[in-house]
Short mmCIF file of C-alpha atoms and ligand atoms in Angstrom, two decimals:
data_model
loop_
_atom_site.label_atom_id
_atom_site.label_comp_id
_atom_site.label_asym_id
_atom_site.label_seq_id
_atom_site.Cartn_x
_atom_site.Cartn_y
_atom_site.Cartn_z
CA MET A 30 0.00 0.00 0.00
CA VAL A 31 1.17 3.45 -0.84
CA SER A 32 -0.32 6.35 1.00
CA SER A 33 -0.21 9.98 0.08
CA ILE A 34 2.44 12.07 1.79
CA ASP A 35 1.05 13.76 4.92
CA SER A 36 0.26 17.29 4.01
CA SER A 37 -0.19 20.44 6.02
CA VAL A 38 -1.88 22.11 3.05
CA GLY A 39 -4.47 19.36 2.84
CA THR A 40 -5.02 17.00 -0.03
CA GLU A 41 -7.92 18.66 -1.77
CA ARG A 42 -8.40 20.80 -4.80
CA LYS A 43 -9.96 24.07 -3.60
CA LEU A 44 -10.54 27.39 -5.33
CA VAL A 45 -11.02 30.53 -3.27
CA SER A 46 -10.63 33.23 -5.94
CA ASP A 47 -10.84 33.75 -9.68
CA VAL A 48 -8.24 31.75 -11.57
CA PRO A 49 -5.76 33.38 -11.82
CA GLY A 50 -6.54 35.40 -8.70
CA PRO A 51 -5.68 39.05 -8.03
CA LYS A 52 -2.22 38.38 -6.56
CA SER A 53 -1.27 36.13 -9.46
CA ARG A 54 -2.55 38.69 -11.93
CA ALA A 55 -0.42 41.40 -10.31
CA LEU A 56 2.66 39.19 -10.40
CA HIS A 57 1.93 38.41 -14.01
CA GLN A 58 2.00 42.10 -14.90
CA ARG A 59 5.43 42.36 -13.29
CA ARG A 60 6.56 39.32 -15.25
CA LEU A 61 5.42 40.77 -18.53
CA ALA A 62 7.52 43.88 -17.84
CA THR A 63 10.68 42.04 -16.90
CA VAL A 64 10.78 38.41 -18.12
CA SER A 65 11.61 37.69 -21.74
CA ALA A 66 8.56 37.16 -23.92
CA GLY A 67 10.34 34.09 -25.31
CA LEU A 68 9.28 31.89 -22.39
CA THR A 69 6.06 29.93 -22.67
CA ILE A 70 3.23 31.21 -20.51
CA GLY A 71 1.65 27.99 -19.35
CA PHE A 72 -0.75 28.64 -16.53
CA PRO A 73 -0.05 31.98 -14.83
CA ILE A 74 -0.98 31.12 -11.29
CA TYR A 75 2.02 32.02 -9.15
CA VAL A 76 2.99 29.26 -6.78
CA GLU A 77 3.46 29.84 -3.09
CA ARG A 78 4.05 26.24 -1.95
CA ALA A 79 3.33 22.66 -2.88
CA GLU A 80 2.98 19.34 -1.11
CA GLY A 81 2.25 15.87 -2.43
CA ALA A 82 -0.09 16.32 -5.41
CA ILE A 83 -1.29 19.80 -4.40
CA VAL A 84 0.08 23.15 -5.60
CA VAL A 85 -0.99 26.25 -3.62
CA ASP A 86 -0.91 29.64 -5.31
CA VAL A 87 -0.40 33.12 -3.86
CA ASP A 88 -4.16 33.67 -3.71
CA GLY A 89 -4.65 30.53 -1.61
CA ASN A 90 -6.08 28.37 -4.40
CA GLN A 91 -5.17 24.70 -4.25
CA PHE A 92 -4.60 22.89 -7.54
CA LEU A 93 -4.36 19.19 -8.19
CA ASP A 94 -1.10 18.72 -10.06
CA LEU A 95 -1.30 16.12 -12.82
CA GLY A 96 1.91 17.34 -14.48
CA SER A 97 4.61 17.16 -11.79
CA GLY A 98 6.49 20.02 -13.43
CA ILE A 99 6.91 17.75 -16.50
CA ALA A 100 7.77 14.52 -14.64
CA VAL A 101 10.31 16.21 -12.38
CA THR A 102 8.68 16.17 -8.96
CA SER A 103 7.76 12.67 -9.96
CA ILE A 104 7.19 11.33 -6.45
CA GLY A 105 5.34 14.45 -5.37
CA HIS A 106 6.06 17.87 -3.97
CA ALA A 107 7.99 18.32 -0.72
CA VAL A 108 8.93 14.66 -0.29
CA PRO A 109 10.06 14.62 3.36
CA ALA A 110 13.24 12.58 2.77
CA LEU A 111 14.26 14.94 0.00
CA VAL A 112 13.50 18.07 2.01
CA ASP A 113 15.64 16.74 4.89
CA ALA A 114 18.53 15.65 2.67
CA VAL A 115 18.64 18.95 0.80
CA SER A 116 18.32 21.06 3.96
CA GLU A 117 21.14 19.19 5.68
CA GLN A 118 23.38 19.39 2.63
CA VAL A 119 22.86 23.12 2.16
CA ALA A 120 24.06 23.67 5.73
CA LYS A 121 27.15 21.47 5.19
CA PHE A 122 28.40 22.76 1.80
CA THR A 123 26.70 23.79 -1.42
CA HIS A 124 29.48 23.56 -3.97
CA THR A 125 33.12 22.68 -4.44
CA CYS A 126 33.05 21.65 -8.11
CA PHE A 127 33.50 17.90 -8.35
CA MET A 128 36.48 18.40 -10.68
CA VAL A 129 38.27 20.53 -8.08
CA THR A 130 37.57 18.65 -4.84
CA PRO A 131 35.17 15.70 -4.98
CA TYR A 132 32.55 14.41 -2.48
CA ASP A 133 30.85 11.12 -1.82
CA SER A 134 27.27 11.86 -2.92
CA TYR A 135 28.39 12.25 -6.56
CA VAL A 136 30.04 8.83 -6.44
CA GLU A 137 27.00 7.32 -4.76
CA VAL A 138 24.63 8.67 -7.44
CA CYS A 139 26.86 7.06 -10.09
CA GLU A 140 26.78 3.78 -8.15
CA GLU A 141 22.97 3.93 -8.08
CA LEU A 142 22.77 4.75 -11.80
CA ALA A 143 25.02 1.79 -12.61
CA GLU A 144 22.84 -0.46 -10.46
CA LEU A 145 19.46 0.79 -11.71
CA THR A 146 19.98 1.20 -15.46
CA PRO A 147 19.43 -1.95 -17.54
CA GLY A 148 22.21 -4.47 -18.09
CA THR A 149 24.79 -6.11 -15.84
CA HIS A 150 27.83 -4.88 -17.79
CA ALA A 151 30.37 -2.52 -16.21
CA LYS A 152 29.06 1.05 -16.33
CA THR A 153 30.32 4.50 -15.43
CA SER A 154 28.48 7.82 -15.34
CA ALA A 155 29.01 11.56 -15.58
CA LEU A 156 26.63 14.07 -14.03
CA PHE A 157 25.35 17.33 -15.52
CA ASN A 158 22.67 19.97 -14.86
CA SER A 159 19.99 19.49 -17.47
CA GLY A 160 18.61 16.98 -19.86
CA ALA A 161 19.93 18.83 -22.89
CA GLU A 162 23.40 18.81 -21.38
CA ALA A 163 23.17 15.06 -20.77
CA ILE A 164 22.16 14.48 -24.39
CA GLU A 165 24.97 16.72 -25.69
CA ASN A 166 27.46 14.74 -23.64
CA ALA A 167 26.03 11.36 -24.63
CA VAL A 168 26.55 12.34 -28.27
CA LYS A 169 30.08 13.64 -27.57
CA ILE A 170 30.98 10.34 -25.92
CA ALA A 171 29.46 8.21 -28.68
CA ARG A 172 31.29 10.17 -31.39
CA LEU A 173 34.61 9.98 -29.63
CA ALA A 174 34.28 6.29 -28.77
CA THR A 175 33.21 5.24 -32.29
CA LYS A 176 35.28 7.82 -34.22
CA ARG A 177 32.13 8.35 -36.32
CA SER A 178 29.95 11.43 -36.58
CA ALA A 179 26.39 10.69 -37.75
CA VAL A 180 23.57 10.73 -35.20
CA VAL A 181 20.23 9.12 -36.04
CA VAL A 182 17.12 10.65 -34.48
CA PHE A 183 13.40 10.18 -35.01
CA GLU A 184 10.32 12.05 -36.14
CA HIS A 185 8.52 13.75 -33.23
CA ALA A 186 11.67 13.57 -31.09
CA TYR A 187 12.43 16.08 -28.36
CA HIS A 188 15.91 16.22 -26.89
CA GLY A 189 16.32 19.84 -25.70
CA ARG A 190 16.91 23.44 -26.71
CA THR A 191 20.69 23.92 -26.96
CA ASN A 192 22.22 24.10 -30.41
CA LEU A 193 22.96 20.41 -30.82
CA THR A 194 19.76 19.32 -29.11
CA MET A 195 17.66 21.68 -31.26
CA ALA A 196 19.12 19.86 -34.24
CA LEU A 197 18.15 16.56 -32.60
CA THR A 198 14.62 17.79 -31.83
CA ALA A 199 12.04 17.38 -34.57
CA LYS A 200 9.45 20.13 -34.16
CA ASN A 201 10.23 23.53 -35.65
CA MET A 202 7.72 25.72 -33.81
CA PRO A 203 8.42 26.80 -31.11
CA TYR A 204 11.73 25.02 -30.53
CA LYS A 205 13.81 25.79 -33.61
CA ASP A 206 12.22 28.51 -35.72
CA HIS A 207 14.94 30.98 -36.85
CA PHE A 208 17.41 29.70 -34.22
CA GLY A 209 19.67 28.00 -36.75
CA PRO A 210 22.08 27.19 -38.24
CA PHE A 211 21.98 23.85 -36.49
CA ALA A 212 24.68 21.30 -35.77
CA PRO A 213 25.42 19.02 -38.73
CA GLU A 214 25.48 15.23 -39.06
CA VAL A 215 22.02 14.73 -37.59
CA TYR A 216 19.67 12.47 -39.58
CA ARG A 217 15.97 12.02 -38.91
CA VAL A 218 14.16 8.77 -39.67
CA PRO A 219 10.51 7.68 -39.26
CA MET A 220 9.23 6.77 -35.82
CA SER A 221 6.85 3.94 -35.03
CA TYR A 222 3.53 5.68 -34.35
CA PRO A 223 0.93 2.89 -34.23
CA TYR A 224 -2.14 5.15 -34.19
CA ARG A 225 -1.03 6.99 -37.33
CA ASP A 226 1.13 4.55 -39.29
CA GLY A 227 -0.64 1.27 -38.55
CA ARG A 228 2.66 -0.60 -38.89
CA SER A 229 4.10 -3.34 -36.74
CA GLY A 230 7.27 -2.63 -34.80
CA ALA A 231 9.27 -4.81 -37.18
CA GLU A 232 7.93 -2.97 -40.26
CA ALA A 233 8.60 0.45 -38.75
CA ALA A 234 12.12 -0.56 -37.71
CA ALA A 235 12.84 -1.97 -41.18
CA ALA A 236 11.74 1.33 -42.74
CA ALA A 237 14.00 3.34 -40.43
CA ILE A 238 16.96 1.00 -40.95
CA LYS A 239 16.55 1.12 -44.72
CA ILE A 240 16.92 4.90 -44.65
CA ILE A 241 19.87 4.71 -42.28
CA GLU A 242 21.69 2.25 -44.53
CA THR A 243 20.91 3.98 -47.83
CA ASP A 244 21.09 7.67 -46.87
CA ILE A 245 23.72 7.69 -44.11
CA GLY A 246 25.66 4.44 -44.37
CA ALA A 247 25.88 2.07 -41.41
CA THR A 248 29.58 2.65 -40.79
CA ASN A 249 29.06 6.41 -40.44
CA VAL A 250 26.59 6.09 -37.59
CA ALA A 251 28.02 7.02 -34.18
CA ALA A 252 24.74 6.82 -32.33
CA LEU A 253 21.06 6.13 -32.60
CA LEU A 254 19.26 8.34 -30.11
CA ILE A 255 15.67 7.62 -29.12
CA GLU A 256 13.09 8.27 -26.42
CA PRO A 257 11.64 4.82 -25.64
CA ILE A 258 8.29 6.57 -25.19
CA GLN A 259 8.38 10.01 -26.74
CA GLY A 260 7.63 12.85 -24.34
CA GLU A 261 6.97 16.22 -25.98
CA GLY A 262 6.16 14.36 -29.20
CA GLY A 263 2.93 13.15 -27.56
CA PHE A 264 3.69 10.04 -25.50
CA ILE A 265 4.07 8.01 -28.65
CA VAL A 266 4.62 4.40 -27.64
CA PRO A 267 6.36 2.56 -30.47
CA ALA A 268 4.85 -0.74 -31.59
CA GLU A 269 6.21 -3.84 -29.87
CA GLY A 270 9.47 -4.96 -31.45
CA PHE A 271 10.55 -1.53 -32.76
CA LEU A 272 13.06 -0.75 -30.01
CA PRO A 273 14.55 -4.27 -29.86
CA ALA A 274 15.06 -4.27 -33.65
CA LEU A 275 16.84 -0.91 -33.55
CA SER A 276 18.92 -1.98 -30.59
CA ALA A 277 19.97 -5.16 -32.41
CA TRP A 278 20.87 -3.11 -35.47
CA THR A 279 23.15 -0.79 -33.49
CA THR A 280 24.89 -3.75 -31.86
CA ALA A 281 25.44 -5.45 -35.21
CA ASN A 282 26.75 -2.24 -36.79
CA GLY A 283 29.02 -0.82 -34.10
CA ALA A 284 26.78 2.17 -33.33
CA VAL A 285 25.86 3.35 -29.84
CA PHE A 286 22.22 2.97 -28.76
CA ILE A 287 21.41 5.99 -26.59
CA ALA A 288 18.10 5.86 -24.70
CA ASP A 289 16.79 9.31 -23.77
CA GLU A 290 14.98 8.35 -20.55
CA ILE A 291 14.83 11.93 -19.35
CA GLN A 292 11.03 11.99 -19.22
CA SER A 293 10.24 8.26 -19.12
CA GLY A 294 12.76 7.21 -16.46
CA PHE A 295 12.67 6.74 -12.71
CA CYS A 296 9.57 4.57 -12.33
CA ARG A 297 7.29 6.80 -14.41
CA THR A 298 6.23 3.96 -16.70
CA GLY A 299 6.07 1.28 -14.01
CA ASP A 300 9.68 0.17 -14.48
CA TRP A 301 12.77 2.07 -13.46
CA PHE A 302 13.30 2.76 -17.18
CA ALA A 303 10.88 2.47 -20.09
CA VAL A 304 13.27 0.34 -22.20
CA GLU A 305 12.96 -2.46 -19.63
CA HIS A 306 9.44 -3.22 -20.85
CA GLU A 307 10.91 -4.96 -23.91
CA GLY A 308 14.20 -6.00 -22.34
CA VAL A 309 16.26 -3.51 -24.34
CA VAL A 310 19.72 -2.79 -22.89
CA PRO A 311 20.96 0.58 -24.13
CA ASP A 312 24.67 1.33 -24.45
CA ILE A 313 24.08 4.76 -22.91
CA VAL A 314 21.12 6.04 -20.87
CA ALA A 315 20.50 9.78 -20.43
CA THR A 316 18.57 10.78 -17.32
CA ALA A 317 17.40 14.06 -15.75
CA LYS A 318 13.90 15.31 -14.75
CA GLY A 319 12.65 12.70 -12.22
CA LEU A 320 16.19 11.86 -11.11
CA ALA A 321 16.44 14.49 -8.40
CA GLY A 322 12.88 15.52 -7.52
CA GLY A 323 13.22 19.12 -8.68
CA MET A 324 16.88 19.82 -8.08
CA PRO A 325 18.74 20.27 -11.38
CA LEU A 326 20.66 17.09 -12.08
CA ALA A 327 21.23 14.93 -15.14
CA GLY A 328 23.19 11.78 -15.79
CA VAL A 329 24.88 9.98 -18.64
CA THR A 330 25.38 6.33 -17.77
CA GLY A 331 26.94 3.89 -20.17
CA ARG A 332 29.17 0.98 -20.91
CA ALA A 333 32.47 1.61 -19.13
CA GLU A 334 34.48 1.12 -22.32
CA LEU A 335 32.52 3.93 -24.03
CA MET A 336 32.35 6.30 -21.09
CA ASN A 337 36.03 5.77 -20.21
CA ALA A 338 37.24 6.23 -23.77
CA VAL A 339 37.11 9.97 -23.09
CA HIS A 340 40.43 11.65 -22.22
CA GLU A 341 40.77 13.18 -18.75
CA GLY A 342 39.17 16.62 -18.71
CA GLY A 343 37.01 15.88 -21.77
CA LEU A 344 33.80 15.91 -19.72
CA GLY A 345 32.65 18.23 -16.99
CA GLY A 346 31.10 21.56 -16.12
CA THR A 347 31.09 23.86 -13.12
CA TYR A 348 27.90 22.64 -11.47
CA GLY A 349 27.40 19.11 -12.81
CA GLY A 350 26.56 16.76 -9.95
CA ASN A 351 26.19 19.63 -7.51
CA PRO A 352 26.16 18.22 -3.94
CA VAL A 353 22.67 19.53 -3.11
CA ALA A 354 21.26 18.00 -6.28
CA ALA A 355 23.18 14.77 -5.67
CA VAL A 356 21.69 14.19 -2.20
CA ALA A 357 18.27 15.02 -3.65
CA ALA A 358 18.80 12.24 -6.19
CA LEU A 359 19.83 9.78 -3.48
CA ALA A 360 16.72 10.64 -1.45
CA THR A 361 14.56 10.34 -4.57
CA ILE A 362 15.96 6.94 -5.51
CA LYS A 363 15.63 5.65 -1.94
CA THR A 364 12.01 6.81 -1.74
CA LEU A 365 11.13 5.28 -5.13
CA ARG A 366 12.69 2.01 -4.02
CA ASP A 367 11.43 1.86 -0.41
CA ARG A 368 7.85 2.74 -1.34
CA ASN A 369 7.85 0.59 -4.48
CA LEU A 370 6.58 3.51 -6.53
CA ALA A 371 7.12 1.62 -9.80
CA ALA A 372 4.22 -0.59 -8.72
CA ARG A 373 2.22 2.49 -7.83
CA ALA A 374 2.88 3.91 -11.30
CA ARG A 375 1.36 0.74 -12.76
CA GLU A 376 -1.71 1.07 -10.50
CA ILE A 377 -2.15 4.70 -11.50
CA GLY A 378 -1.97 3.62 -15.14
CA GLU A 379 -4.59 0.91 -14.69
CA ILE A 380 -7.02 3.37 -13.13
CA ALA A 381 -6.38 6.17 -15.59
CA PHE A 382 -6.38 4.06 -18.75
CA ALA A 383 -9.64 2.33 -17.80
CA ASN A 384 -11.21 5.72 -17.15
CA LEU A 385 -9.93 7.35 -20.34
CA ARG A 386 -10.81 4.37 -22.57
CA SER A 387 -14.37 4.47 -21.34
CA LEU A 388 -14.43 8.23 -21.94
CA GLN A 389 -13.12 7.56 -25.46
CA HIS A 390 -16.19 5.38 -26.11
CA ASP A 391 -18.52 8.19 -25.07
CA VAL A 392 -17.06 11.06 -27.08
CA ALA A 393 -16.03 11.48 -30.70
CA ILE A 394 -12.91 13.61 -30.20
CA ILE A 395 -10.55 11.16 -28.50
CA GLY A 396 -8.72 9.31 -31.26
CA ASP A 397 -6.17 7.44 -29.19
CA VAL A 398 -5.44 6.73 -25.53
CA ARG A 399 -1.88 5.64 -24.89
CA GLY A 400 1.11 5.61 -22.62
CA ARG A 401 2.38 3.27 -19.93
CA GLY A 402 2.13 3.34 -16.16
CA ALA A 403 1.82 6.91 -14.93
CA MET A 404 2.83 8.33 -18.34
CA ILE A 405 -0.66 8.82 -19.71
CA ALA A 406 -1.97 10.65 -22.78
CA PHE A 407 -4.81 10.95 -25.22
CA GLU A 408 -4.89 12.42 -28.67
CA LEU A 409 -7.70 14.80 -29.71
CA VAL A 410 -9.03 14.62 -33.26
CA GLU A 411 -11.89 16.01 -35.32
CA PRO A 412 -14.86 13.64 -34.91
CA GLY A 413 -14.75 10.69 -37.29
CA THR A 414 -11.24 11.50 -38.57
CA LYS A 415 -7.63 11.45 -37.42
CA THR A 416 -7.25 15.16 -38.12
CA PRO A 417 -5.50 16.75 -35.12
CA ASN A 418 -7.79 18.90 -32.98
CA ALA A 419 -5.55 21.42 -31.25
CA ALA A 420 -8.49 23.74 -30.49
CA ALA A 421 -10.25 21.08 -28.40
CA THR A 422 -6.98 20.36 -26.64
CA LYS A 423 -6.65 23.99 -25.57
CA GLU A 424 -10.27 24.13 -24.44
CA ILE A 425 -9.85 21.05 -22.27
CA VAL A 426 -6.68 22.31 -20.62
CA THR A 427 -8.32 25.66 -19.90
CA PHE A 428 -11.42 23.99 -18.45
CA CYS A 429 -9.18 21.93 -16.16
CA GLN A 430 -7.24 25.00 -15.04
CA GLN A 431 -10.45 26.89 -14.28
CA ASN A 432 -11.50 23.92 -12.16
CA GLY A 433 -8.24 23.56 -10.28
CA VAL A 434 -6.49 20.78 -12.19
CA ILE A 435 -3.09 21.17 -13.84
CA THR A 436 -2.60 19.11 -17.03
CA LEU A 437 -0.03 19.34 -19.82
CA THR A 438 -0.23 19.33 -23.60
CA ALA A 439 2.16 17.69 -26.05
CA GLY A 440 2.36 16.44 -29.60
CA THR A 441 3.79 17.61 -32.89
CA TYR A 442 0.28 18.80 -33.78
CA GLY A 443 -0.46 20.24 -30.33
CA ASN A 444 -3.38 17.85 -29.93
CA VAL A 445 -2.28 15.60 -27.08
CA ILE A 446 -3.14 15.94 -23.41
CA ARG A 447 -0.61 14.27 -21.19
CA LEU A 448 -0.75 13.41 -17.54
CA LEU A 449 2.31 12.84 -15.39
CA PRO A 450 0.70 12.60 -11.95
CA PRO A 451 2.89 12.52 -8.86
CA LEU A 452 3.32 8.91 -7.82
CA VAL A 453 2.04 9.66 -4.29
CA ILE A 454 -1.30 10.83 -5.65
CA SER A 455 -4.10 9.07 -3.73
CA ASN A 456 -6.84 7.12 -5.50
CA GLU A 457 -9.32 9.80 -4.36
CA GLN A 458 -7.21 12.59 -5.84
CA LEU A 459 -6.72 10.66 -9.07
CA ALA A 460 -10.46 9.97 -9.39
CA ASP A 461 -11.19 13.63 -8.72
CA GLY A 462 -8.70 14.75 -11.38
CA LEU A 463 -10.11 12.29 -13.93
CA ASP A 464 -13.66 13.50 -13.17
CA VAL A 465 -12.67 17.06 -13.96
CA LEU A 466 -10.84 15.94 -17.08
CA GLY A 467 -13.88 13.94 -18.20
CA ALA A 468 -16.14 16.94 -17.69
CA ALA A 469 -13.66 19.04 -19.65
CA VAL A 470 -13.67 16.63 -22.59
CA ARG A 471 -17.49 16.44 -22.58
CA SER A 472 -17.73 20.22 -22.48
CA VAL A 473 -16.10 20.57 -25.93
CA ARG A 474 -18.89 21.37 -28.30
C1 PLP B 30 12.91 17.54 -21.01
C2 PLP B 30 13.59 16.64 -21.94
C3 PLP B 30 14.88 16.91 -22.42
C4 PLP B 30 15.60 18.17 -22.09
O1 PLP B 30 15.83 18.31 -20.71
P1 PLP B 30 16.14 19.77 -20.12
O2 PLP B 30 16.46 19.49 -18.68
O3 PLP B 30 14.91 20.59 -20.30
O4 PLP B 30 17.29 20.30 -20.86
C5 PLP B 30 15.45 15.97 -23.25
N1 PLP B 30 14.83 14.85 -23.59
C6 PLP B 30 13.59 14.55 -23.14
C7 PLP B 30 12.94 13.27 -23.54
C8 PLP B 30 12.92 15.45 -22.31
O5 PLP B 30 11.69 15.17 -21.89
#
């Protein structure tokens, strides 16, 4: 049994003002005057505190959080073990730079990553600050170790917003438009997208491999980089067999299989990592988001012979593996393990998927319900077609916000609603959130 974290703010959704309320609206005016217009304005309620699955804003409204800050506070907000670990570490020391004078928590995080990521081979890790930085470094390592340069990525992929990771990301707007020129030697191939391509995993993999071999050449490929379940792309779950076929191809052709588990990792899908579902063992795994419960930390974990091919000084960064973030990761991992939150992610999935599939029967605008464990999404379409329905998606998200529920959108066509509920969410909270979501979907005319 998993119970919700005890909460001094209560466990209920509760609105006490307009949404956004007067204090949030005032803060928003200040933001507009001083924060770059280039940042997305998601839901402008300004947060005062958060606990478990509840976010409290400056006007005293309590929102049910079904997004976890994009799978970052994946256990929940204010996890007691994490709060204690971080508070104690801040009082001890906040920074030395691991490359100047090291500390044990960094080493311990790398030990945990070696233990938790798939495969029993020898592994080493390097720690960074963000997902994009982890992906950049995974590609650096793969290129150096293979002495090749081409990187294979997929349609609908999202890997970050730095120059290399923009090149690796598929969607132009808003991520790439006019931000080029982009890094070279990045090649995009078709993804397996069962709802839209109707292909088996083997067929989709064969199509991707054919392009790799004809357009790039197998011996030029340093790495194949893939999200085992795509995040921003719309929680696209590839057909069974797709990932194993690609993994086998990389092994046979001397290329590095890099799994971007930044959104799907750390028990989100009901396993520690999404690739485990089909027994795929990546050569390198990139992690971030749920790794450290809200502290900025990312990891690159891979076969020791790849990771250690890099010359001394070739990897690093001022803050990577910061001691406060490192102890947050250790507390996160311990909590996930001790409370068996992978099993809870599966339970959350069973409840949510049953609910959403029955909703899909009742309405004409849900084309597909998909995901795994507590990585849950549905795709909105025009009734009777597969034409993306971004307008309905916006309406539903707004309805949820106005009723105190935070959800996220995704998808190349902006027509996917995704849920990444905190794993400590109670069954009552989950049912309440799904009720609001159902009402939102039914409200679309
Ligand atoms: C969020 C994300 C990234 C980028 O991580 P940042 O910490 O935002 O740089 C990369 N890959 C995936 C799959 C992500 O979800």
